[in-house]
XYZ file of C-alpha atoms in Angstrom:
539
model
C 0.000 0.000 0.000
C 1.376 3.398 -1.053
C 0.116 6.849 -0.083
C 0.700 9.451 -2.764
C -0.028 13.194 -2.652
C -2.662 14.298 -5.165
C -3.066 17.874 -3.841
C -2.885 19.684 -0.499
C -6.237 18.137 0.461
C -6.239 14.891 -1.514
C -4.394 11.596 -1.109
C -4.218 8.746 -3.612
C -3.969 5.319 -1.957
C -2.365 2.789 -4.305
C -3.273 -0.846 -3.651
C -2.333 -4.218 -5.077
C -5.475 -4.813 -7.115
C -9.153 -3.996 -7.542
C -10.234 -6.388 -4.772
C -8.120 -4.516 -2.217
C -9.383 -1.175 -3.514
C -13.019 -2.192 -3.139
C -12.328 -3.730 0.278
C -10.779 -0.483 1.523
C -13.623 1.528 0.030
C -16.172 -0.710 1.803
C -14.234 -0.442 5.061
C -14.254 3.367 4.939
C -17.948 3.397 4.065
C -18.752 1.133 7.026
C -16.384 2.824 9.487
C -15.651 6.387 8.310
C -12.611 8.366 9.392
C -13.362 11.871 10.646
C -12.184 14.431 8.127
C -12.756 12.413 4.958
C -15.054 14.319 2.606
C -15.093 12.136 -0.492
C -13.653 8.899 -1.842
C -13.288 7.874 -5.488
C -12.431 4.200 -6.113
C -10.700 3.149 -9.328
C -8.877 0.135 -10.774
C -6.239 -0.129 -8.035
C -6.379 3.228 -6.282
C -8.652 5.083 -3.914
C -8.605 8.885 -4.097
C -9.511 10.497 -0.784
C -10.332 14.172 -0.285
C -10.029 15.274 3.338
C -10.264 18.326 5.601
C -6.774 19.253 6.844
C -8.356 21.010 9.832
C -9.616 17.616 11.049
C -6.814 15.264 10.013
C -3.380 15.442 8.422
C -2.323 13.419 5.411
C 0.112 11.481 7.608
C -2.509 10.645 10.240
C -4.953 9.657 7.511
C -2.367 7.269 6.079
C -1.814 5.788 9.559
C -5.532 5.148 10.025
C -5.912 3.549 6.595
C -2.804 1.374 6.921
C -4.470 -0.578 9.761
C -7.588 -1.505 7.780
C -8.313 -5.146 6.926
C -8.262 -5.593 3.140
C -9.042 -9.303 3.062
C -12.820 -8.912 2.971
C -14.583 -9.578 -0.332
C -17.405 -7.401 -1.587
C -20.779 -9.145 -1.420
C -22.403 -9.127 -4.895
C -25.612 -7.152 -5.231
C -28.970 -8.798 -5.896
C -29.577 -6.189 -8.583
C -29.080 -7.509 -12.133
C -29.096 -5.099 -15.101
C -29.526 -6.609 -18.568
C -28.168 -4.492 -21.409
C -29.224 -5.131 -25.042
C -26.413 -4.767 -27.591
C -26.282 -4.488 -31.339
C -22.856 -6.042 -32.027
C -21.757 -3.925 -34.972
C -18.893 -1.984 -33.404
C -16.023 -0.435 -35.346
C -13.442 -2.374 -33.341
C -15.131 -5.774 -33.247
C -12.817 -7.226 -35.907
C -9.771 -5.692 -34.183
C -10.778 -7.257 -30.864
C -11.115 -10.621 -32.591
C -7.620 -10.243 -34.036
C -6.116 -9.107 -30.720
C -7.631 -12.069 -28.876
C -7.131 -14.692 -31.594
C -10.856 -15.429 -31.529
C -13.489 -15.209 -34.223
C -15.977 -12.324 -34.158
C -18.732 -14.787 -33.249
C -16.652 -16.143 -30.357
C -15.972 -12.619 -29.047
C -19.713 -11.919 -29.007
C -20.480 -15.273 -27.369
C -17.941 -14.776 -24.577
C -19.106 -11.204 -23.966
C -22.769 -12.189 -23.677
C -22.079 -15.250 -21.527
C -20.077 -13.270 -18.968
C -21.577 -11.805 -15.814
C -20.011 -8.475 -14.905
C -20.002 -6.429 -11.706
C -19.934 -2.629 -11.520
C -16.666 -2.028 -9.691
C -16.870 1.789 -9.632
C -18.184 4.730 -11.642
C -16.269 7.607 -13.190
C -15.120 9.338 -16.374
C -18.690 10.560 -17.044
C -22.049 10.366 -15.226
C -23.454 6.875 -15.597
C -20.201 5.318 -16.837
C -19.638 2.109 -14.880
C -16.346 0.191 -14.965
C -17.454 -3.439 -15.277
C -15.254 -6.319 -14.133
C -15.598 -10.102 -14.126
C -15.737 -10.730 -17.852
C -13.954 -13.498 -19.737
C -10.153 -12.974 -19.359
C -9.753 -13.863 -23.040
C -11.411 -10.520 -23.854
C -8.825 -8.400 -22.050
C -7.514 -6.028 -24.725
C -5.509 -2.772 -24.601
C -6.904 0.675 -25.353
C -6.589 1.963 -28.898
C -3.226 3.564 -29.669
C -5.022 6.641 -31.055
C -8.099 7.613 -29.020
C -11.156 8.785 -30.944
C -12.284 12.378 -30.499
C -15.934 11.293 -30.439
C -17.488 7.994 -29.378
C -21.292 7.894 -29.735
C -23.525 7.543 -26.690
C -24.492 3.919 -26.050
C -21.211 2.468 -27.341
C -20.356 -0.825 -25.597
C -16.593 -1.158 -25.300
C -13.612 -2.976 -23.775
C -10.310 -1.784 -22.324
C -7.932 -3.884 -20.269
C -9.936 -5.978 -17.818
C -12.945 -3.660 -18.040
C -16.106 -3.451 -20.086
C -18.323 -0.360 -20.161
C -20.986 1.667 -21.926
C -20.457 5.295 -22.930
C -23.454 7.236 -21.547
C -22.961 10.255 -23.830
C -20.958 11.378 -26.846
C -17.389 11.776 -25.652
C -13.762 11.169 -26.600
C -12.233 7.849 -25.637
C -9.802 5.091 -26.477
C -11.768 1.928 -25.625
C -12.402 -0.810 -28.206
C -16.018 -0.563 -29.435
C -17.951 -3.847 -29.726
C -21.375 -2.414 -30.493
C -24.130 -0.096 -29.291
C -27.129 -0.216 -26.966
C -30.329 1.844 -27.165
C -30.568 1.770 -23.368
C -30.006 5.185 -21.766
C -27.270 4.733 -19.175
C -27.748 8.213 -17.704
C -31.144 9.889 -17.320
C -31.581 12.759 -14.897
C -35.315 11.966 -14.824
C -34.610 8.662 -13.069
C -33.758 8.226 -9.417
C -30.892 7.483 -9.400
C -29.904 8.937 -12.754
C -27.283 6.256 -13.432
C -28.674 2.836 -14.357
C -25.397 1.260 -13.172
C -24.379 1.591 -9.521
C -21.324 0.132 -7.768
C -21.966 -3.517 -6.895
C -24.716 -4.118 -9.474
C -24.433 -7.248 -11.626
C -24.590 -6.767 -15.401
C -25.221 -9.048 -18.367
C -25.214 -8.131 -22.049
C -27.430 -9.842 -24.617
C -27.366 -9.831 -28.413
C -30.435 -7.974 -29.675
C -30.474 -9.806 -33.006
C -30.452 -13.293 -31.482
C -32.450 -12.785 -28.288
C -35.801 -11.781 -29.736
C -36.412 -9.662 -26.595
C -38.277 -6.389 -26.936
C -36.320 -3.311 -25.872
C -38.108 -0.296 -24.478
C -36.414 3.074 -24.085
C -37.973 6.194 -22.642
C -37.431 9.724 -23.817
C -34.870 11.524 -21.715
C -36.224 14.705 -20.142
C -34.224 17.909 -20.004
C -31.073 17.587 -17.892
C -31.532 21.022 -16.396
C -34.007 23.426 -14.900
C -36.311 25.398 -17.160
C -35.225 29.020 -16.997
C -37.331 30.231 -19.931
C -40.784 30.335 -18.340
C -42.585 33.684 -18.515
C -45.146 33.128 -15.763
C -43.384 35.526 -13.401
C -43.297 39.285 -14.057
C -40.010 39.615 -12.158
C -37.443 38.470 -14.674
C -34.434 39.342 -16.803
C -34.866 38.890 -20.563
C -31.538 37.982 -22.139
C -30.740 40.035 -25.248
C -27.253 38.749 -26.116
C -24.858 36.077 -24.915
C -21.913 35.667 -27.343
C -20.653 32.919 -25.050
C -23.538 31.152 -23.266
C -23.758 32.062 -19.587
C -24.187 29.273 -17.056
C -25.525 29.012 -13.535
C -23.010 28.108 -10.847
C -22.828 27.676 -7.109
C -20.119 26.166 -4.888
C -20.534 22.700 -6.386
C -22.346 19.376 -6.416
C -20.956 16.978 -3.818
C -21.829 13.443 -2.769
C -22.577 12.146 -6.289
C -19.299 10.388 -7.120
C -21.058 7.008 -6.869
C -22.886 7.961 -10.080
C -19.723 9.281 -11.708
C -20.719 12.917 -11.182
C -18.007 15.365 -10.103
C -18.489 18.589 -8.127
C -18.243 21.269 -10.849
C -19.040 24.728 -9.380
C -17.771 28.276 -9.855
C -14.230 28.431 -11.215
C -13.467 31.542 -9.137
C -15.139 30.925 -5.806
C -13.825 34.114 -4.193
C -15.537 36.222 -6.878
C -18.709 34.101 -6.695
C -18.902 34.669 -2.941
C -18.157 38.378 -3.331
C -20.993 38.797 -5.867
C -23.464 37.363 -3.358
C -22.123 39.532 -0.539
C -22.483 42.641 -2.714
C -26.269 42.100 -2.940
C -26.639 40.628 0.573
C -27.577 37.096 -0.506
C -27.085 34.012 1.676
C -23.958 31.942 1.029
C -24.127 29.646 -2.030
C -26.999 31.438 -3.759
C -26.759 30.573 -7.461
C -25.104 33.175 -9.715
C -24.551 33.473 -13.450
C -20.992 32.866 -14.620
C -20.258 35.168 -17.576
C -17.253 34.541 -19.817
C -15.456 37.385 -21.631
C -18.314 39.898 -21.542
C -20.798 40.898 -24.232
C -23.753 39.640 -22.163
C -26.843 41.887 -22.002
C -30.380 41.714 -20.631
C -33.486 43.774 -19.933
C -35.086 43.833 -16.492
C -38.883 43.816 -16.113
C -38.733 44.698 -12.417
C -36.890 46.642 -9.760
C -33.797 44.709 -8.745
C -30.349 45.019 -7.216
C -27.493 43.231 -8.944
C -23.830 42.784 -8.094
C -20.949 41.701 -10.303
C -17.526 40.412 -9.204
C -14.584 38.809 -10.948
C -13.190 39.933 -14.293
C -13.538 43.751 -14.321
C -15.653 45.282 -17.073
C -17.688 48.370 -17.845
C -21.366 47.813 -17.040
C -23.769 50.069 -18.939
C -27.289 50.612 -17.625
C -29.743 52.230 -20.059
C -33.092 53.362 -18.661
C -36.039 55.441 -19.794
C -35.039 58.400 -17.645
C -31.273 58.028 -17.374
C -28.304 55.990 -18.465
C -24.996 55.466 -16.704
C -21.827 53.399 -16.628
C -20.537 51.623 -13.587
C -18.225 48.739 -12.751
C -17.811 45.598 -10.714
C -17.800 45.217 -6.917
C -20.642 47.667 -6.234
C -24.431 47.226 -5.858
C -26.373 48.364 -8.938
C -30.061 49.330 -8.683
C -32.291 48.595 -11.656
C -35.737 49.904 -12.560
C -38.351 48.182 -14.740
C -37.338 48.483 -18.384
C -33.634 49.026 -17.691
C -31.199 47.379 -20.066
C -27.826 46.133 -18.811
C -24.806 45.419 -20.980
C -21.424 44.005 -19.965
C -18.281 45.166 -21.736
C -15.305 42.949 -22.461
C -12.998 42.551 -19.464
C -9.475 43.878 -19.790
C -8.260 41.264 -17.307
C -9.391 37.816 -16.278
C -11.925 35.551 -17.931
C -15.065 35.237 -15.811
C -17.479 37.544 -14.007
C -20.238 36.506 -11.618
C -23.685 38.140 -11.724
C -25.806 37.954 -8.578
C -29.287 39.397 -8.031
C -30.658 40.242 -4.602
C -33.113 37.510 -3.611
C -31.638 35.047 -6.122
C -32.527 33.587 -9.494
C -35.467 31.183 -9.596
C -33.536 28.146 -10.809
C -34.226 24.585 -9.682
C -31.245 22.547 -8.443
C -30.200 19.380 -10.257
C -28.894 16.622 -7.960
C -28.859 19.137 -5.127
C -26.934 21.903 -6.885
C -27.440 24.704 -9.420
C -23.921 24.175 -10.809
C -23.718 23.513 -14.547
C -21.172 20.825 -15.424
C -20.314 21.441 -19.080
C -18.523 18.104 -19.576
C -21.069 15.870 -17.883
C -24.015 17.954 -19.165
C -25.557 18.050 -15.693
C -27.278 21.125 -14.294
C -29.443 24.008 -15.490
C -29.538 24.813 -19.190
C -27.043 27.280 -20.641
C -28.320 30.843 -20.965
C -28.424 32.248 -24.504
C -30.094 35.160 -26.321
C -33.845 34.794 -25.797
C -33.574 33.022 -22.438
C -35.753 34.355 -19.634
C -34.311 34.408 -16.121
C -37.014 34.302 -13.469
C -36.149 36.074 -10.204
C -36.973 34.426 -6.914
C -37.053 37.617 -4.816
C -36.562 35.493 -1.712
C -36.268 37.853 1.268
C -35.280 35.192 3.805
C -31.674 35.247 4.929
C -30.858 38.552 3.233
C -28.346 40.951 4.770
C -27.365 44.492 3.900
C -25.719 45.100 0.566
C -21.948 45.423 0.723
C -20.106 48.443 -0.672
C -16.661 47.384 0.551
C -15.919 44.315 -1.605
C -12.583 44.100 -3.421
C -10.962 41.467 -5.669
C -9.147 38.729 -3.761
C -6.154 38.916 -6.140
C -4.855 40.782 -9.179
C -6.393 39.274 -12.289
C -4.053 38.421 -15.187
C -4.247 39.828 -18.708
C -3.527 38.091 -21.993
C 0.248 37.974 -22.363
C 0.933 38.044 -18.612
C 2.911 35.318 -16.852
C 1.032 33.763 -13.938
C 2.829 31.776 -11.245
C 0.906 28.850 -9.771
C 2.112 26.873 -6.762
C 1.933 23.111 -7.269
C 2.248 19.924 -5.245
C 4.116 17.095 -6.990
C 2.274 13.796 -7.311
C 0.747 11.336 -7.526
C 2.596 10.128 -10.668
C 5.655 12.378 -10.711
C 7.862 9.262 -10.744
C 6.404 8.307 -14.146
C 8.513 11.104 -15.630
C 12.249 11.468 -16.070
C 14.162 14.010 -14.036
C 14.433 16.074 -17.197
C 10.661 15.857 -17.680
C 9.972 17.065 -14.145
C 12.430 19.927 -14.584
C 10.752 20.854 -17.889
C 7.431 21.281 -16.074
C 8.777 24.000 -13.797
C 11.602 25.530 -15.821
C 9.743 26.634 -18.940
C 6.669 28.801 -19.497
C 3.435 27.202 -20.695
C 1.076 29.129 -22.959
C -2.692 28.923 -22.467
C -4.223 27.748 -25.755
C -7.660 28.567 -27.252
C -8.686 24.916 -26.690
C -9.046 25.670 -22.963
C -12.429 25.509 -21.239
C -14.076 24.879 -17.871
C -12.913 21.265 -18.207
C -9.258 22.223 -18.243
C -6.573 24.612 -19.430
C -4.708 23.123 -22.376
C -1.108 24.253 -22.363
C 1.613 24.414 -24.984
C 5.333 24.553 -24.309
C 8.467 24.474 -26.447
C 9.482 21.140 -24.945
C 7.030 18.370 -23.985
C 7.377 16.474 -20.716
C 9.509 13.357 -21.063
C 8.145 10.117 -19.584
C 10.191 7.177 -18.354
C 8.288 4.765 -20.612
C 5.010 4.357 -22.472
C 3.327 2.158 -19.855
C -0.471 2.364 -19.639
C -1.936 3.759 -16.430
C -5.152 2.172 -15.147
C -7.882 4.781 -14.707
C -7.733 6.550 -11.357
C -9.394 9.488 -9.624
C -8.296 13.006 -10.516
C -8.549 16.141 -8.383
C -9.445 19.653 -9.460
C -6.134 21.354 -10.234
C -4.479 18.122 -11.411
C -1.861 18.550 -14.151
C -2.431 15.575 -16.428
C 0.077 14.681 -19.136
C -1.312 12.937 -22.251
C 0.856 11.207 -24.850
C 1.727 14.560 -26.458
C 3.634 15.628 -23.338
C 1.719 18.935 -23.303
C -0.049 19.444 -19.928
C -3.766 19.823 -19.279
C -4.602 21.651 -16.037
C -7.940 20.243 -14.835
C -10.566 22.773 -13.729
C -13.951 22.230 -12.059
C -15.641 20.301 -14.900
C -12.870 17.723 -15.311
C -13.692 14.000 -15.540
C -13.857 12.166 -12.228
C -11.287 9.604 -13.361
C -8.545 9.662 -15.977
C -6.089 7.315 -17.626
C -3.095 9.604 -18.145
C -0.485 10.216 -15.420
C -0.809 13.327 -13.238
C 2.558 14.934 -12.528
C 1.281 17.419 -9.953
C -1.629 19.577 -8.854
C -2.169 23.296 -8.374
C -2.432 24.292 -4.717
C -6.063 24.868 -3.725
C -5.425 28.522 -2.844
C -4.431 29.196 -6.470
C -7.433 27.469 -8.115
C -9.483 30.680 -8.258
C -6.568 32.405 -9.989
C -6.253 29.495 -12.442
C -9.928 29.903 -13.329
C -9.290 33.493 -14.411
C -6.229 32.979 -16.644
C -7.046 34.183 -20.182
C -6.031 32.734 -23.538
C -2.390 33.480 -24.545
C -1.298 34.161 -20.972
C 1.615 32.056 -19.770
C 1.861 29.867 -16.687
C 4.940 29.249 -14.549
C 4.596 26.262 -12.211
C 6.332 26.666 -8.836
C 6.726 23.482 -6.736
C 6.128 23.707 -2.991
C 8.602 20.903 -2.365
C 10.055 17.687 -3.794
C 7.930 14.678 -4.667
C 7.641 12.227 -1.780
C 5.274 9.486 -0.704
C 3.212 10.158 2.409
C 4.601 8.186 5.337
C 2.080 6.258 7.408
C 3.680 7.391 10.663
C 2.296 9.848 13.166
C 4.255 12.989 13.925
C 5.915 12.935 17.357
C 4.695 15.723 19.613
C 7.253 18.096 21.074
C 7.515 17.826 24.853
C 5.099 20.191 26.545
C 2.952 20.621 23.438
C -0.749 20.759 24.226
C -3.022 18.176 22.579
């Protein structure tokens, strides 16, 4: 058992195999350790996010090291049968890789009984184990940029079904019409850890397959039943609702998401006197405009921009970090920010937006949360007076926001897979500047440097949990810095992670800025030994 740093608040426990991983996961579920906030099981690792105020990484490792890992997981009584049309693009390749005929591949796949070991990558994506060992095949050398929803695929010892269109490198056997993820169901994921799964050939079975229409994955924000509303006039980049995140859904493969710049999100709510975690609109690069049908007070924090208010009796310009009063009929337009990327728009009393899985955060990768806001959208206002406080006129930015062309220094923690890279590769990460490319998004910042990171070898990493701020290195050697909408698990090694106190800054770095990574210390495993107290120290 190894304990590897994944961030300042996250530890990756590496175990011998999947059985040990699931045994440790079950042990922590049955007998929790105070301070653990979330656990993400994977092929042979368990990622644990903890509260440093309650427990240190070293003490956490000590507690875990004593757990019994011999117990086997009891199979669930729940059996899910998945119909498959075996016409996949990689079916012939799988036959060649295994030395079997296509018919034999299909027979072995349908005669196997699988178990959902864990969920990740995307909501509703279950990693299935227990299939015929003869069907163990490697990932494709060149991952596809788009795999259709419903694709049934193999990779290593796992089988799985892609719940939505997404990139991926698994070998596709066929497709299923069954919806693996449906926010209208409870739970939304048809596959849950521990469930048993069998596939059957639709052509040979003769079974009827029923599929229901999937309802909208988000709240309806276009209703016009309420007279208190904002009518969106323009949104060059769709705006999205955000709050502090969606937690407790990792069992369905759903990550937290949430505002990329939490300090600005919180400031916007304080400006208008809202309770903590009231949903705001996250605006990217300005150009957003709307008309108000009612009196309202708004506040904007984050990327600074000129805010123009045009009314029947007067018009004026103002800026961020101050309360702005609106009258019925007023139009509001946001200019383009000179610095930063994202601004947060709050309205006193809150927007009338329904939470999805307990949160108003919009996860752009998983497509979970309220619908994106575009020209023509109508934003109903809740006007909830409970919990309101006085507006704040003393808010200031938490840090200086970067401009395009600036160099931004981000502190990082090495790990968990720093030792997968050569010494030269590790030095490359911190010695050269990395440019933010236009391919960046809320999922992650894609970086480009003169010299790619050099790996020790081309070994394949089993999928494992990834933390927000993780610096993942794909085959190209060019880093991807994961932001709030990153996948829950990933199959490329993570060389380090941005310190949590710099995540808000990372969320504001614009295209063509440069990033300098600054390590907080050398890479080292976490020792499962308690720190000795100094004599006289109070407990």
